């Protein structure tokens, strides 16, 4: 799909072009999610399986994020010349060959590439200039850490809910909360350089959408007896703040993109 927006370089992918591409990626990766699921009928949510396979909730969340990134990676060509060739049919065998052995292309930082950002300068880890650069580790991004902490707490809470009380809204809520952190991680993996920050913005917008949907689902579950009033208020306040912080993060990324156009 070819799109043009006034004010953007037609040769450079902005957030809208990336978003259109990500929408196609999500459609294709949904087939892959169903294929790798232990329950082919889709009756057991992936997060439950990951909890069973992991040592704790932190590990389960990390496994969820890594899995999401791997599934997206399957539809991002390694060669830049292949970006326009998105119509090839996906073959399960093509993807599964080497699935366990290959490292994902998503890179959360390389200590050898710091250059002017020396490891000993602690102040740099506190500055936006460092955090919003390709030198920063994902764990230095406060928005991601907040999303991760919230997701882990939701997993701990969800484990205590008896299956007979796990409504469709409940299952969707947990999944959407996990996706918030996964989408932020997906965006961060593309970095902050001008050519790819549009993908970062597009992924972060996906995270914002998941956060908004999570809020809607949380409100819908208010009277289902899954938490007391105090618990509900705390969860709502944290999720509301996380949603707002993601919105601010997106605006900061957009500002950085526009500065690169000047």
Coordinates of C-alpha atoms in Angstrom, one line a residue:
X1 CA 0.0 0.0 0.0
X2 CA 1.3 3.4 -1.0
X3 CA 0.3 6.4 1.1
X4 CA 1.3 10.1 1.1
X5 CA 0.9 12.5 3.9
X6 CA 1.6 16.2 3.7
X7 CA 4.7 17.2 5.6
X8 CA 6.4 13.8 5.4
X9 CA 9.1 12.7 3.1
X10 CA 7.5 10.3 0.6
X11 CA 10.6 8.1 0.6
X12 CA 10.5 7.6 4.4
X13 CA 8.0 5.5 6.3
X14 CA 6.1 7.5 8.9
X15 CA 4.0 6.0 11.7
X16 CA 1.0 5.6 9.3
X17 CA 2.8 3.6 6.7
X18 CA 4.3 1.4 9.5
X19 CA 0.9 1.1 11.1
X20 CA -0.7 -0.2 7.9
X21 CA 2.1 -2.7 7.6
X22 CA 1.7 -3.9 11.2
X23 CA -2.0 -4.4 10.7
X24 CA -1.1 -6.9 7.9
X25 CA 1.6 -8.5 10.1
X26 CA -1.0 -9.1 12.9
X27 CA -3.4 -10.8 10.5
X28 CA -0.7 -13.2 9.3
X29 CA 0.8 -13.8 12.8
X30 CA -2.7 -14.8 14.1
X31 CA -2.3 -18.0 12.1
X32 CA 1.0 -18.7 13.7
X33 CA -0.4 -18.1 17.2
X34 CA -3.0 -20.7 16.6
X35 CA -0.4 -23.1 15.2
X36 CA 2.0 -22.9 18.2
X37 CA -0.7 -23.0 20.8
X38 CA -0.7 -26.1 22.9
X39 CA -4.5 -26.1 22.7
X40 CA -5.3 -26.1 19.0
X41 CA -9.0 -25.4 19.7
X42 CA -8.0 -22.2 21.4
X43 CA -9.8 -23.0 24.7
X44 CA -6.7 -22.4 26.8
X45 CA -5.3 -18.9 26.8
X46 CA -1.6 -18.7 25.9
X47 CA -0.7 -16.9 29.2
X48 CA -2.0 -19.9 31.2
X49 CA 0.2 -22.3 29.3
X50 CA 3.2 -20.0 29.7
X51 CA 2.6 -19.8 33.5
X52 CA 2.6 -23.6 33.7
X53 CA 5.9 -23.7 31.7
X54 CA 7.6 -20.9 33.6
X55 CA 9.2 -20.7 37.0
X56 CA 7.3 -17.5 38.0
X57 CA 5.1 -14.7 36.7
X58 CA 8.1 -12.6 35.6
X59 CA 9.5 -15.4 33.5
X60 CA 6.0 -16.0 32.0
X61 CA 5.7 -12.4 31.0
X62 CA 9.2 -12.4 29.4
X63 CA 8.3 -15.6 27.5
X64 CA 5.1 -14.0 26.3
X65 CA 7.0 -10.9 25.0
X66 CA 9.7 -12.9 23.4
X67 CA 7.1 -15.1 21.7
X68 CA 5.2 -12.0 20.4
X69 CA 8.4 -10.6 19.0
X70 CA 9.3 -13.8 17.3
X71 CA 5.9 -14.1 15.6
X72 CA 6.1 -10.6 14.3
X73 CA 9.7 -11.2 13.1
X74 CA 8.5 -13.9 10.8
X75 CA 6.8 -11.3 8.7
X76 CA 9.6 -8.6 8.7
X77 CA 12.0 -9.4 5.8
X78 CA 15.7 -9.4 6.8
X79 CA 16.7 -7.8 3.4
X80 CA 15.6 -4.2 3.0
X81 CA 15.0 -4.9 -0.8
X82 CA 12.3 -7.3 0.2
X83 CA 10.1 -4.7 2.0
X84 CA 7.8 -4.3 -1.0
X85 CA 7.3 -8.1 -1.4
X86 CA 4.7 -8.8 1.2
X87 CA 2.4 -11.1 -0.8
X88 CA 4.2 -14.4 -0.4
X89 CA 2.2 -17.1 1.2
X90 CA 3.3 -18.2 4.6
X91 CA 4.3 -21.8 5.2
X92 CA 4.3 -23.3 8.7
X93 CA 7.3 -25.4 7.9
X94 CA 9.3 -22.4 6.6
X95 CA 8.9 -20.7 9.9
X96 CA 9.3 -23.6 12.2
X97 CA 12.6 -24.7 10.6
X98 CA 15.2 -23.3 13.0
X99 CA 12.6 -21.7 15.3
X100 CA 14.3 -23.0 18.4
X101 CA 17.9 -22.1 17.3
X102 CA 17.7 -18.7 15.7
X103 CA 18.0 -15.6 17.8
X104 CA 15.3 -13.0 17.2
X105 CA 16.3 -9.9 15.2
X106 CA 14.7 -7.7 17.9
X107 CA 17.7 -6.2 19.6
X108 CA 17.5 -4.7 23.1
X109 CA 20.9 -3.1 23.0
X110 CA 24.5 -4.0 22.5
X111 CA 27.1 -3.0 25.0
X112 CA 29.8 -3.0 22.4
X113 CA 28.0 -0.2 20.4
X114 CA 27.9 2.5 23.1
X115 CA 30.5 4.8 21.4
X116 CA 30.0 8.2 23.1
X117 CA 27.6 6.7 25.5
X118 CA 30.1 5.3 28.0
X119 CA 28.8 2.8 30.5
X120 CA 30.3 4.6 33.4
X121 CA 28.2 7.7 33.0
X122 CA 25.3 7.0 35.2
X123 CA 23.6 10.3 34.5
X124 CA 23.0 9.2 30.9
X125 CA 20.7 6.4 32.0
X126 CA 18.5 9.1 33.5
X127 CA 18.3 11.4 30.5
X128 CA 15.8 11.3 27.7
X129 CA 18.6 11.7 25.2
X130 CA 20.0 8.4 26.3
X131 CA 16.7 6.6 26.9
X132 CA 15.3 7.5 23.5
X133 CA 18.4 6.3 21.6
X134 CA 19.5 3.0 20.1
X135 CA 22.1 2.7 22.9
X136 CA 19.5 2.3 25.7
X137 CA 18.3 -1.1 27.0
X138 CA 14.6 -1.8 27.0
X139 CA 14.8 -2.0 30.8
X140 CA 15.8 1.6 31.0
X141 CA 12.4 2.7 29.6
X142 CA 10.1 3.5 32.5
X143 CA 6.9 3.0 30.4
X144 CA 7.9 -0.5 29.6
X145 CA 8.9 -1.3 33.2
X146 CA 5.5 0.0 34.4
X147 CA 3.7 -2.1 31.8
X148 CA 5.8 -5.1 32.9
X149 CA 5.1 -4.6 36.6
X150 CA 1.4 -4.2 36.0
X151 CA 1.3 -7.3 33.8
X152 CA 3.1 -9.4 36.4
X153 CA 0.8 -8.3 39.1
X154 CA -2.2 -9.2 36.9
X155 CA -0.8 -12.7 36.3
X156 CA -0.4 -13.2 40.1
X157 CA -4.0 -12.0 40.5
X158 CA -5.4 -14.1 37.6
X159 CA -3.8 -17.3 39.0
X160 CA -6.0 -17.0 42.1
X161 CA -9.2 -16.8 40.1
X162 CA -11.0 -20.1 39.9
X163 CA -11.6 -21.2 36.3
X164 CA -15.4 -21.2 36.7
X165 CA -15.2 -17.5 37.3
X166 CA -12.9 -16.7 34.4
X167 CA -15.3 -15.1 32.0
X168 CA -14.5 -14.2 28.4
X169 CA -13.9 -10.6 29.6
X170 CA -11.5 -11.9 32.2
X171 CA -9.5 -13.8 29.7
X172 CA -9.4 -10.9 27.2
X173 CA -8.4 -8.5 30.0
X174 CA -5.3 -10.6 31.0
X175 CA -4.3 -11.0 27.4
X176 CA -4.7 -7.3 26.5
X177 CA -2.6 -6.3 29.6
X178 CA 0.2 -8.6 28.5
X179 CA 0.1 -7.1 25.0
X180 CA 0.7 -3.6 26.3
X181 CA 4.2 -4.5 27.4
X182 CA 4.8 -6.7 24.3
X183 CA 3.9 -3.9 21.9
X184 CA 6.1 -1.4 23.7
X185 CA 9.0 -3.9 23.5
X186 CA 8.2 -4.4 19.8
X187 CA 8.5 -0.7 19.1
X188 CA 11.6 -0.3 21.1
X189 CA 13.3 -3.1 19.2
X190 CA 13.1 -0.9 16.1
X191 CA 15.0 1.9 17.9
X192 CA 14.8 5.7 17.5
X193 CA 16.7 6.4 14.3
X194 CA 14.8 8.5 11.8
X195 CA 14.1 5.6 9.3
X196 CA 12.6 3.3 11.9
X197 CA 11.1 5.5 14.7
X198 CA 7.8 5.4 12.7
X199 CA 7.6 1.7 13.5
X200 CA 8.3 2.5 17.2
X201 CA 5.4 5.0 17.2
X202 CA 3.1 2.5 15.4
X203 CA 3.9 -0.2 17.9
X204 CA 3.4 2.2 20.8
X205 CA 0.0 3.2 19.4
X206 CA -0.9 -0.5 19.4
X207 CA 0.2 -0.6 23.1
X208 CA -2.1 2.4 23.8
X209 CA -5.0 0.7 22.1
X210 CA -4.4 -2.4 24.3
X211 CA -4.3 -0.2 27.4
X212 CA -7.6 1.5 26.5
X213 CA -9.2 -1.9 25.8
X214 CA -7.9 -3.2 29.1
X215 CA -9.5 -0.3 30.9
X216 CA -12.9 -1.0 29.2
X217 CA -12.7 -4.7 30.1
X218 CA -11.7 -3.9 33.7
X219 CA -14.7 -1.6 34.0
X220 CA -16.9 -4.3 32.5
X221 CA -15.7 -6.8 35.2
X222 CA -16.3 -4.4 38.1
X223 CA -19.4 -6.2 39.3
X224 CA -18.3 -9.8 38.6
X225 CA -16.9 -10.2 42.2
X226 CA -13.3 -10.8 41.0
X227 CA -11.9 -8.1 43.3
X228 CA -13.0 -5.9 46.2
X229 CA -13.6 -2.1 45.8
X230 CA -10.1 -1.2 47.0
X231 CA -8.4 -3.7 44.6
X232 CA -10.5 -2.4 41.7
X233 CA -9.6 1.2 42.5
X234 CA -5.9 0.4 42.7
X235 CA -5.9 -1.6 39.4
X236 CA -7.9 1.1 37.6
X237 CA -5.6 3.9 38.9
X238 CA -2.5 2.1 37.8
X239 CA -3.8 1.2 34.4
X240 CA -5.2 4.7 33.9
X241 CA -1.8 6.2 34.7
X242 CA 0.0 3.6 32.4
X243 CA -2.4 4.5 29.6
X244 CA -1.7 8.2 30.0
X245 CA 2.1 7.6 30.2
X246 CA 2.0 5.7 26.9
X247 CA 0.2 8.6 25.3
X248 CA 2.9 11.0 26.5
X249 CA 5.6 8.6 25.2
X250 CA 4.0 8.5 21.8
X251 CA 3.9 12.3 21.6
X252 CA 7.6 12.4 22.6
X253 CA 8.5 9.9 19.8
X254 CA 6.5 12.0 17.4
X255 CA 8.3 15.1 18.4
X256 CA 11.6 13.3 17.9
X257 CA 10.5 12.2 14.4
X258 CA 9.5 15.7 13.4
X259 CA 12.8 17.1 14.6
X260 CA 14.5 14.7 12.3
X261 CA 12.6 16.1 9.4
X262 CA 13.8 19.7 10.0

